[in-house]
Coordinates of C-alpha atoms in Angstrom, one line a residue:
X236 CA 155.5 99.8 111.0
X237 CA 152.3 98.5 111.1
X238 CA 151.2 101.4 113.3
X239 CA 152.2 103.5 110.8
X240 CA 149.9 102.3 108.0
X241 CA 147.1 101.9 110.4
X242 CA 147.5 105.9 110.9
X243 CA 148.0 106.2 107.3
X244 CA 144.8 104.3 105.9
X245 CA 142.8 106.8 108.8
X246 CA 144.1 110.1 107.2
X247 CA 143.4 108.7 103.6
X248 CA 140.2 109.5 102.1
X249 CA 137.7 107.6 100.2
X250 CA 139.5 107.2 97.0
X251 CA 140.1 103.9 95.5
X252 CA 143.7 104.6 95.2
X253 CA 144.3 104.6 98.8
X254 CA 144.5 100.8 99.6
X255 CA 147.9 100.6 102.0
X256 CA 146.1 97.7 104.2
X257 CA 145.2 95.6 101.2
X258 CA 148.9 94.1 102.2
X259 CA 147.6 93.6 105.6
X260 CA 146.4 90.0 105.7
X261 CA 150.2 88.9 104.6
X262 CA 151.3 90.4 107.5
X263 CA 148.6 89.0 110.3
X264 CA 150.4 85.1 111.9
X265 CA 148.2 82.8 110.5
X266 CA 148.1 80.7 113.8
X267 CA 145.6 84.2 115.0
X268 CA 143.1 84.5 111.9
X269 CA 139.9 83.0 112.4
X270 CA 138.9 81.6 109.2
X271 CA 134.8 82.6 108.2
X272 CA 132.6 81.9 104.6
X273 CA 131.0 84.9 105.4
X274 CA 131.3 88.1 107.6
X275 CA 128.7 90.9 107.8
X276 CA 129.2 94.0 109.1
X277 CA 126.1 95.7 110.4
X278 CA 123.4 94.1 112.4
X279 CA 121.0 96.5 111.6
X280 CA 117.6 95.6 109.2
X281 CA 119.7 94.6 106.1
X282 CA 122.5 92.8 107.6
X283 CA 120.5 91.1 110.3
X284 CA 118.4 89.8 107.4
X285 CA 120.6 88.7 105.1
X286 CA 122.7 86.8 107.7
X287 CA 119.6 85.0 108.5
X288 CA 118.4 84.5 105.1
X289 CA 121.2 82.5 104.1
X290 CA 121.6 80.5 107.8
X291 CA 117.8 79.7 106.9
X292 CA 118.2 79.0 103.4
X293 CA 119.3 75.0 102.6
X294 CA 121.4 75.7 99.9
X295 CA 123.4 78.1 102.1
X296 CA 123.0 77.4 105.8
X297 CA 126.0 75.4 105.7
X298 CA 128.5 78.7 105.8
X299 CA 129.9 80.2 108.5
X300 CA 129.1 83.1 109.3
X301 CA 129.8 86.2 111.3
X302 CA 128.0 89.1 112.0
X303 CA 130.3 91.8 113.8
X304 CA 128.3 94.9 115.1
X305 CA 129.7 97.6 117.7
X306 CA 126.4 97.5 119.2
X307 CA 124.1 94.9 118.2
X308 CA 120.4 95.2 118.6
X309 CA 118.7 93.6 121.0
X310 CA 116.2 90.5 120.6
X311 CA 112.6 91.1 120.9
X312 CA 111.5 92.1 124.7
X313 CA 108.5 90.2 126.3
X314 CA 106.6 93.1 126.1
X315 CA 106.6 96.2 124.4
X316 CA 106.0 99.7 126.0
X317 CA 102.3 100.8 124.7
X318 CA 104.5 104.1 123.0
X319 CA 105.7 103.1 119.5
X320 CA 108.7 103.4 118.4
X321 CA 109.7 107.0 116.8
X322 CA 111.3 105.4 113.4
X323 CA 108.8 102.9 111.7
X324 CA 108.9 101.7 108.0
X325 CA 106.2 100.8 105.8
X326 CA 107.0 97.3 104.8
X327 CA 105.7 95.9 101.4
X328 CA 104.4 92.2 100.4
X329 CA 107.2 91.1 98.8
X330 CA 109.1 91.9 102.4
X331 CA 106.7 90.1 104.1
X332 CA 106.9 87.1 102.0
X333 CA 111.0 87.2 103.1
X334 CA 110.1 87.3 106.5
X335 CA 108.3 84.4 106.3
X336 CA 110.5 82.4 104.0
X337 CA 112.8 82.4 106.9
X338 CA 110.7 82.5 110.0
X339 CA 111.2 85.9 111.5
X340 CA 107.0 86.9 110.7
X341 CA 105.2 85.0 113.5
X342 CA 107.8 87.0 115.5
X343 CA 107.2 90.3 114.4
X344 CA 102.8 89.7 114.2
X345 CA 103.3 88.5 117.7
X346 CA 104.6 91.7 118.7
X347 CA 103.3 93.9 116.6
X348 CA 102.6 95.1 113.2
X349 CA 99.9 97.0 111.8
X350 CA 98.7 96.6 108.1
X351 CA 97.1 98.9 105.9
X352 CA 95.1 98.5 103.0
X353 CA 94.5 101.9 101.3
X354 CA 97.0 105.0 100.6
X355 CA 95.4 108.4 99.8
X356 CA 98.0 110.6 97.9
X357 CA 96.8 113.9 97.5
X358 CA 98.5 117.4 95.9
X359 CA 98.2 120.4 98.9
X360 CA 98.2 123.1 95.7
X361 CA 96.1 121.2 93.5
X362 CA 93.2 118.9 93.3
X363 CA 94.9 116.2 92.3
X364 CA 94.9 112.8 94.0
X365 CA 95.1 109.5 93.4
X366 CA 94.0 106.2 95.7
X367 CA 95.1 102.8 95.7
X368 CA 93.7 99.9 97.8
X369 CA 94.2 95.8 98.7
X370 CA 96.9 94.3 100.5
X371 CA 99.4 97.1 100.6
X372 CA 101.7 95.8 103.3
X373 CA 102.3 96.2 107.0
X374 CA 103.4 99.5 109.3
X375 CA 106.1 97.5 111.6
X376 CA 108.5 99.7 114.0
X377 CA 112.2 99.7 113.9
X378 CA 112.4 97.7 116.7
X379 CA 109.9 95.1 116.1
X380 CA 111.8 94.3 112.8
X381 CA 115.3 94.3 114.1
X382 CA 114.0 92.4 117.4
X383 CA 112.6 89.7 115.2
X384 CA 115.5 89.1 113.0
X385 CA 117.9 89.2 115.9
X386 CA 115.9 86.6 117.9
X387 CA 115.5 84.3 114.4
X388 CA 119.5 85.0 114.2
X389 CA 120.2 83.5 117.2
X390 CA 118.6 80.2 116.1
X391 CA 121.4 79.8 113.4
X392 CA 124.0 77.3 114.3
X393 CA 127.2 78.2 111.9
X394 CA 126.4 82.1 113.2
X395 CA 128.2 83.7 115.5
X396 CA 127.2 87.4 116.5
X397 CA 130.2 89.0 117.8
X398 CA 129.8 93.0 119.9
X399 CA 133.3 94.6 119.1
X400 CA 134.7 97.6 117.2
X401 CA 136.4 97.0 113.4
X402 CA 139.7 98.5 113.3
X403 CA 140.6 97.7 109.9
X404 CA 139.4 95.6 106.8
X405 CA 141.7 94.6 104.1
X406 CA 140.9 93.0 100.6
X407 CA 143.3 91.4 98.1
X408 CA 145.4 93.2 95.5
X409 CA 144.1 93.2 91.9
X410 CA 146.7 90.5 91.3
X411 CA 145.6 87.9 94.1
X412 CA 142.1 88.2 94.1
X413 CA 142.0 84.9 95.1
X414 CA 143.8 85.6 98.6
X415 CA 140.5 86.6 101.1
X416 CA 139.8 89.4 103.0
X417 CA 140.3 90.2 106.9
X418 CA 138.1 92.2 109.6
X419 CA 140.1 93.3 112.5
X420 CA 138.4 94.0 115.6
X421 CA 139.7 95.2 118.7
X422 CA 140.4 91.7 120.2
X423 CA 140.2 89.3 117.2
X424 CA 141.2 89.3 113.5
X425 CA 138.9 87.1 110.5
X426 CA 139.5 86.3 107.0
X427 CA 136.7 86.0 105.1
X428 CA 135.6 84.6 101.7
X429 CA 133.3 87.9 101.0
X430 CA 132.7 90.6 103.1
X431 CA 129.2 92.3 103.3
X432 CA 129.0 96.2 104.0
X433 CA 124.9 96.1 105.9
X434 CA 126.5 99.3 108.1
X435 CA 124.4 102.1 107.0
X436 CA 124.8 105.5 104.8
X437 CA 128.3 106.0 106.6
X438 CA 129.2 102.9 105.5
X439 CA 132.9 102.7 107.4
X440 CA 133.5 99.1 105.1
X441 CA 132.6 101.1 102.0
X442 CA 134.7 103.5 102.7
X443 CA 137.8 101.0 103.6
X444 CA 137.1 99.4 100.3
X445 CA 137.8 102.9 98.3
X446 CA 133.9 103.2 97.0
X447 CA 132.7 106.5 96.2
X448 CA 129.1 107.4 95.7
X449 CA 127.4 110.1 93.5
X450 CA 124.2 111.8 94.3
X451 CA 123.4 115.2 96.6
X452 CA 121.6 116.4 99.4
X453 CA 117.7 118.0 99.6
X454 CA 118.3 120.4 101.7
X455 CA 115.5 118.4 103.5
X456 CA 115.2 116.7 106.7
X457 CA 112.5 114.1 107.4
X458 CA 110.7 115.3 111.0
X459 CA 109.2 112.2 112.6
X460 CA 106.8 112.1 115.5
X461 CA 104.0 110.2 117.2
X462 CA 100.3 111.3 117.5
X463 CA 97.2 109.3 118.8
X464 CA 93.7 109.8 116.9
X465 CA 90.5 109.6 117.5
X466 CA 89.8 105.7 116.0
X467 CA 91.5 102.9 114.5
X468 CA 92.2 103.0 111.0
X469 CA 93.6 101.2 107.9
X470 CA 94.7 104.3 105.5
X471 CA 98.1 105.9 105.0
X472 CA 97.7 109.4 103.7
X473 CA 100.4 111.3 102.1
X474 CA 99.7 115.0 100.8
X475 CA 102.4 117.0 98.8
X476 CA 103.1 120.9 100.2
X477 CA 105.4 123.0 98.2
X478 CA 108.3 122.5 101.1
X479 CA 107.8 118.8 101.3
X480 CA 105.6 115.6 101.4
X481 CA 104.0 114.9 104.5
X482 CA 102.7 111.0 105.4
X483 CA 100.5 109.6 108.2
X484 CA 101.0 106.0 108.4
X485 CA 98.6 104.4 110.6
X486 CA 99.5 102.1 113.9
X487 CA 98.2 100.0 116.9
X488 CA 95.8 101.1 119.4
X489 CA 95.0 104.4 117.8
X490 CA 98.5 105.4 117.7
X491 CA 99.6 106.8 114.0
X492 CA 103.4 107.9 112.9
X493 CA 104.2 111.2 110.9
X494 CA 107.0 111.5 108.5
X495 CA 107.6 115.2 107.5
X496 CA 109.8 116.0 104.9
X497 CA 110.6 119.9 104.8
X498 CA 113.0 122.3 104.2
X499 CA 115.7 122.3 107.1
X500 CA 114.9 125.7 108.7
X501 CA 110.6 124.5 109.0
X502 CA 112.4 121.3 110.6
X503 CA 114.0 122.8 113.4
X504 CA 111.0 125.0 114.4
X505 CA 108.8 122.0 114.6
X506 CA 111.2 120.6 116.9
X507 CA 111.4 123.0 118.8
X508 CA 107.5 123.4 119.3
X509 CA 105.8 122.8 122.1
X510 CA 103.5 119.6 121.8
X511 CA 100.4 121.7 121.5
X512 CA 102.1 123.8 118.8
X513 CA 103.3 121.0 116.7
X514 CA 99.5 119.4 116.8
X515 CA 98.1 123.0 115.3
X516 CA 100.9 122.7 112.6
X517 CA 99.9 119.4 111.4
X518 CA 96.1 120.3 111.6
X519 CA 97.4 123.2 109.3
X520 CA 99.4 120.6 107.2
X521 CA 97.0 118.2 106.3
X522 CA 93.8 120.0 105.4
X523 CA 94.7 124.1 104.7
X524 CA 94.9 124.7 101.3
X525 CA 98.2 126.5 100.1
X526 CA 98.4 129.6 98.9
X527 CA 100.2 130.4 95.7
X528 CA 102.1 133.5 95.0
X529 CA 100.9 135.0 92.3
X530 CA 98.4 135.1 89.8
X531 CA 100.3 133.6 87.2
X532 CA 100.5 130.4 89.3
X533 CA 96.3 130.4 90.1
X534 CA 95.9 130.5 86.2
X535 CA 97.9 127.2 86.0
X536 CA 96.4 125.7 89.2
X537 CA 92.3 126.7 87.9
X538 CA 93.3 125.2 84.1
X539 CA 95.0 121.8 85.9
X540 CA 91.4 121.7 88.0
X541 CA 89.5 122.5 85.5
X542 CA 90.4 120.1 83.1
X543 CA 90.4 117.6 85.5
X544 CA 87.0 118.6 86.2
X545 CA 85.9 118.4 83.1
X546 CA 86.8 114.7 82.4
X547 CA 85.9 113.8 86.0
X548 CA 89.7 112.2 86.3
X549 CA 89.6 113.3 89.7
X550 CA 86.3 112.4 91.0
X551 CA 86.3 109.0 93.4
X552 CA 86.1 107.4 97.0
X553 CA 86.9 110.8 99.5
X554 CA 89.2 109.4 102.4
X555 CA 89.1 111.2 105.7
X556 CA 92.1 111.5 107.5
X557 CA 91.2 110.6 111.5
X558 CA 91.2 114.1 113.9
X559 CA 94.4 114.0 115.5
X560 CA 94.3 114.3 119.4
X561 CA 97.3 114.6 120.8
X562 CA 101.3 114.8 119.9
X563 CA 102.8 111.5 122.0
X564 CA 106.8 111.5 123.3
X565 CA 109.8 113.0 121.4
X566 CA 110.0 113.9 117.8
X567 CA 113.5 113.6 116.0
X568 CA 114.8 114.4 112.3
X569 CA 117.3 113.1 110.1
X570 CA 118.3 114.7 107.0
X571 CA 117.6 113.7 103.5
X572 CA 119.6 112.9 100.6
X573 CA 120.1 110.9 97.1
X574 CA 122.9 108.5 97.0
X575 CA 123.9 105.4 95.3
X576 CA 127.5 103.6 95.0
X577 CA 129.6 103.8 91.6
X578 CA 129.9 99.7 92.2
X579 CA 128.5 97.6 94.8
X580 CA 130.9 95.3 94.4
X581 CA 134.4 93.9 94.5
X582 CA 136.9 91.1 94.8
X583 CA 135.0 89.7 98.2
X584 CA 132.9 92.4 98.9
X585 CA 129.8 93.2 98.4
X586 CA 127.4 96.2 99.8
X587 CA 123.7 96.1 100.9
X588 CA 120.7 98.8 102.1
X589 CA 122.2 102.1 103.2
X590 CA 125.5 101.3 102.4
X591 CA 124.9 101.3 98.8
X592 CA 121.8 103.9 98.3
X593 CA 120.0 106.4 99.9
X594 CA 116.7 107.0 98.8
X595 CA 114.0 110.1 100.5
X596 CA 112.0 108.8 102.0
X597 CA 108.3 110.1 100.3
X598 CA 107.7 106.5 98.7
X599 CA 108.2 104.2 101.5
X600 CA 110.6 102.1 99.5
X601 CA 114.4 102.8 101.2
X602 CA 114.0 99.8 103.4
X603 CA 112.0 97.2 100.7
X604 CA 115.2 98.1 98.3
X605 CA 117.7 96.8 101.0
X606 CA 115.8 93.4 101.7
X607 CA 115.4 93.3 97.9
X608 CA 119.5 93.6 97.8
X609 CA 119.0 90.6 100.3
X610 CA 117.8 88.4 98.1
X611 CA 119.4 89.1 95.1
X612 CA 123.1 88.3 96.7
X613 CA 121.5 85.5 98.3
X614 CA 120.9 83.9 94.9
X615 CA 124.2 84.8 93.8
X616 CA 125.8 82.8 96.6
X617 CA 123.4 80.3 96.1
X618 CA 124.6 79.8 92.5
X619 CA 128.1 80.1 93.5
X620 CA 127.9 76.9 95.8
X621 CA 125.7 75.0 93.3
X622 CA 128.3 75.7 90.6
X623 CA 131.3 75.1 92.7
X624 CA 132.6 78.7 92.4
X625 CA 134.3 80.8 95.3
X626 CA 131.3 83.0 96.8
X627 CA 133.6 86.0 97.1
X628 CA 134.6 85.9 93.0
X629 CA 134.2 89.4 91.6
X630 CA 132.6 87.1 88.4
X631 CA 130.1 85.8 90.2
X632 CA 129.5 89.3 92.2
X633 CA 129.1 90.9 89.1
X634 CA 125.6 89.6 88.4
X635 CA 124.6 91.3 91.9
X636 CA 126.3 94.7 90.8
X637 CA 124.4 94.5 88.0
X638 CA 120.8 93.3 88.7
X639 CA 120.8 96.0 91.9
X640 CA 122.0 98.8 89.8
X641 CA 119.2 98.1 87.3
X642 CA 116.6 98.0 89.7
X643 CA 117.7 100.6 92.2
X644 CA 118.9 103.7 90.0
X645 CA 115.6 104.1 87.9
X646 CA 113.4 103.5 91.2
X647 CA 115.7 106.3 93.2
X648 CA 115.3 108.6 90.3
X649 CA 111.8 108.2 89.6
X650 CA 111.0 108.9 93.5
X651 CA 113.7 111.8 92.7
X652 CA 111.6 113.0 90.0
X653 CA 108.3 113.3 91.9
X654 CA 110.1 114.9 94.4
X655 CA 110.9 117.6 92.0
X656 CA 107.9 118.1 90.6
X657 CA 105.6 117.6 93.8
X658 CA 108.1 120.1 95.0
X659 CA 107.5 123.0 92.6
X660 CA 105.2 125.9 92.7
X661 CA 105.9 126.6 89.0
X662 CA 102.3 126.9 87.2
X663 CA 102.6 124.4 85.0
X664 CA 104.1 122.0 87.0
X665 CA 100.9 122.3 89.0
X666 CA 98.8 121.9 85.9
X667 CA 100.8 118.9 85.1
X668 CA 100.6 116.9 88.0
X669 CA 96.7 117.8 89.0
X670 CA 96.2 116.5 85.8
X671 CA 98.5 113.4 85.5
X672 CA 97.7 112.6 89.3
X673 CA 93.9 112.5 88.5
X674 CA 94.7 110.5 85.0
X675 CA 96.9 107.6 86.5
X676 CA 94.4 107.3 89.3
X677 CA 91.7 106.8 86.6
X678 CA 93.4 104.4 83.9
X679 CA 93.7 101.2 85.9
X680 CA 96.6 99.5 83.3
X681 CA 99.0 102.5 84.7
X682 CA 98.0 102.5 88.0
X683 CA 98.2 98.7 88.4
X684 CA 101.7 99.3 87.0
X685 CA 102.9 101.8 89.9
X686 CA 101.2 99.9 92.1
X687 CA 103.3 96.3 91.8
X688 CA 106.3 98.2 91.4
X689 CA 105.2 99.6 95.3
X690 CA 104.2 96.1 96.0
X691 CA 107.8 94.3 94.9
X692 CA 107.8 91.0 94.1
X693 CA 110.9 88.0 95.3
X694 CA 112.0 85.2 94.0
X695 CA 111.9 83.1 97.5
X696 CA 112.2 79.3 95.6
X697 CA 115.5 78.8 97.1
X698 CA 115.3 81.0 100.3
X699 CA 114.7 80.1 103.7
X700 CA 112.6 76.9 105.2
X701 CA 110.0 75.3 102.9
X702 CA 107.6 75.0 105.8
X703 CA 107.5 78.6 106.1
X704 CA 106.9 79.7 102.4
X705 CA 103.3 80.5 101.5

């Protein structure tokens, strides 16, 4: 019988009407479940953090914990190869300030991190541009930030980090939301208080727990590669071409990472290129201007200069980007989309990073938004064991649906927007954002604005070891 629903639940699809295993934890001999406060799913960025956040946090390091993973990352190695890693994320203050709250930064400086202190944004049609500068965050690689986390995971007593495959996760009927949920791995079975989805876009908990999500795909896919330059530097650029933006983010030892968002069919010739041809591509990417079709679209682009010109709006410090030697190791892609959840939550589960939203990639912020889901559920557990309430209590989870909806959606849709626009050859368009570009970069009220929203700001009073926070 049970066999049966097993091969049942796989055939069903994603709609929250399917739940034939929600019956499952009434049929599981107590004497065999493993009874857990908490049990991630997903060791990767998001779920590494979180579990650490709250095993470093007092208020919360009392739980226990899980984290399951088919695969889970290693721990930092002495040593790093000299080669950086292909996928690298631009992490912003408020992130670092987590990472220090709960003693995974020494880690990650000790290896290595890179910080960067100006970004040059720039329109490939136009003349627009705008610049911003301080302390704008750090270039870390993949590997460096899930090293670190695992290694700070390790240090947590009531967490245990188990390598096995889910088979199944159940979650209480409607009626007994009280009753808590169970992960069934291949050897072992665990009821938990709440269940957290950290396990990425294809979120297999997400889809267990019926969630759909709502967005659509660019067409896009983000080319990645790494180049070495002729000198150390500080700057990320980013310059907007009508098939995509494409982003130099700076790294150790001369070393820099590209991100190159494009149309699908430009993507797999750059793959494909040899590493000679690839570096003449990018050459041609970053400093030829583009042409435009027809006359009709000059018109727009000389009126958008022109006036921009005329009020010196985008006149300021020029920003070189460093000659580009040589094309280092593989280069990969992975496509692009918009997503986001209808809810992130229910009766003992809740979803963090990918497995909520998907974001492209042109602002830098997919990553920031996941540790920012960090420490908003953090709080909400946090409350729910000052107050005395159960942790996995769709009233308490509310308050993370809705603080994360509020401050993801308009974010995704604004970095959806410029997309768009930065994506159009439409005359006016051009005119629009030469001039707007130039305009924000000169009134310093609204580019202080964009710039703290890039920055992000935590609320780390009640996260991780007070010897830690700044």
């Amino acid at each position: 019988m049970l066999t049966r629903i097993l091969s049942a639940k796989r055939l069903c699809t994603h709609k929250a009407v399917c739940t034939p295993l929600q019956k499952r934890n009434m049929s599981v001999p107590s004497d065999k479940v493993e009874e857990y406060d908490v049990v991630v799913v997903g060791s990767g960025m998001a779920g590494a953090c979180l579990a650490t956040t709250l095993g470093k946090s007092p208020l919360s390091r009392s739980l226990k914990m899980a984290i399951i993973d088919s695969a889970p990352p290693e721990g930092l190695p002495e040593k790093l190869p000299e080669l950086p890693d292909l996928r690298v994320f631009s992490i912003n203050p408020a992130s670092t300030q987590l990472f220090k709250a709960i003693g995974a930064w020494e880690k990650m400086k000790n290896a290595r991190v890179t910080p960067y202190h100006h970004m040059h944004v720039c329109d490939g049609v136009s003349s627009g541009k705008i610049d911003f500068s301080g302390d704008l965050g750090h270039i870390i690689e993949q590997k460096v930030i899930t090293g670190a986390l695992v290694d700070t995971m390790k240090e947590i007593p009531n967490l245990e980090i188990i390598s096995d495959k889910i088979g199944s996760i159940s979650f209480p009927e409607p009626a007994n939301q009280s009753d808590l949920a169970t992960v069934s791995t291949s050897t072992r079975t665990l009821s938990a208080r709440i269940i957290v989805g950290a396990d990425g876009a294809n979120s297999f908990v997400r889809k267990q727990a019926g969630i759909e999500t709502f967005g659509w795909n660019y067409n896009q896919k983000g080319v990645v590669a790494t180049i070495r330059t002729n000198g150390s530097n500080d700057t990320a650029f980013q310059r907007f071409l009508p098939t995509g933006p494409i982003a130099f983010l700076p790294l150790h030892d001369n070393y820099a990472s590209i991100v190159w968002s494009t149309n699908a069919v430009q993507a797999d010739q750059l793959l494909k290129q040899t590493p000679e041809q690839f570096l003449e591509s990018l050459n041609h990417a970053f400093s030829a201007p583009q042409i435009q079709n027809s006359t009709f679209e000059q018109a727009w682009n000389f009126l958008g200069d022109s006036v921009s010109s005329y009020f010196g709006i985008n006149s300021g410090p020029s920003f070189s980007l460093p000659e580009i030697l040589s094309v280092e190791g593989p280069r990969a892609a992975f496509p692009l989309k918009f997503a986001h959840v209808n809810k992130y939550v229910q009766p003992r589960l809740a979803l963090i990073g990918d497995a909520g939203h998907s974001i492209h990639p042109m602002a830098g912020q997919g990553i920031n938004l996941g540790f920012a889901d960090v420490v908003t559920l953090t709080h909400v557990i946090q409350k729910s064991i000052e107050t005395g309430t159960d942790i996995g209590s769709i009233v308490m989870l509310e308050d993370y649906s809705k603080n994360r909806t509020a401050a993801n959606i308009p974010m995704m849709l604004g970095v959806d927007a410029l997309k768009h626009l930065f994506g159009s050859k439409f005359g006016p368009a051009v005119c629009l954002r030469s001039v707007g570009l130039g305009a924000v970069n000169k009134v310093g009220l609204v580019k202080d604005l964009f710039k703290s929203q890039a920055l992000g700001n935590f609320d780390l009073s009640k996260i991780g070891d007070p010897q830690y926070r700044e």
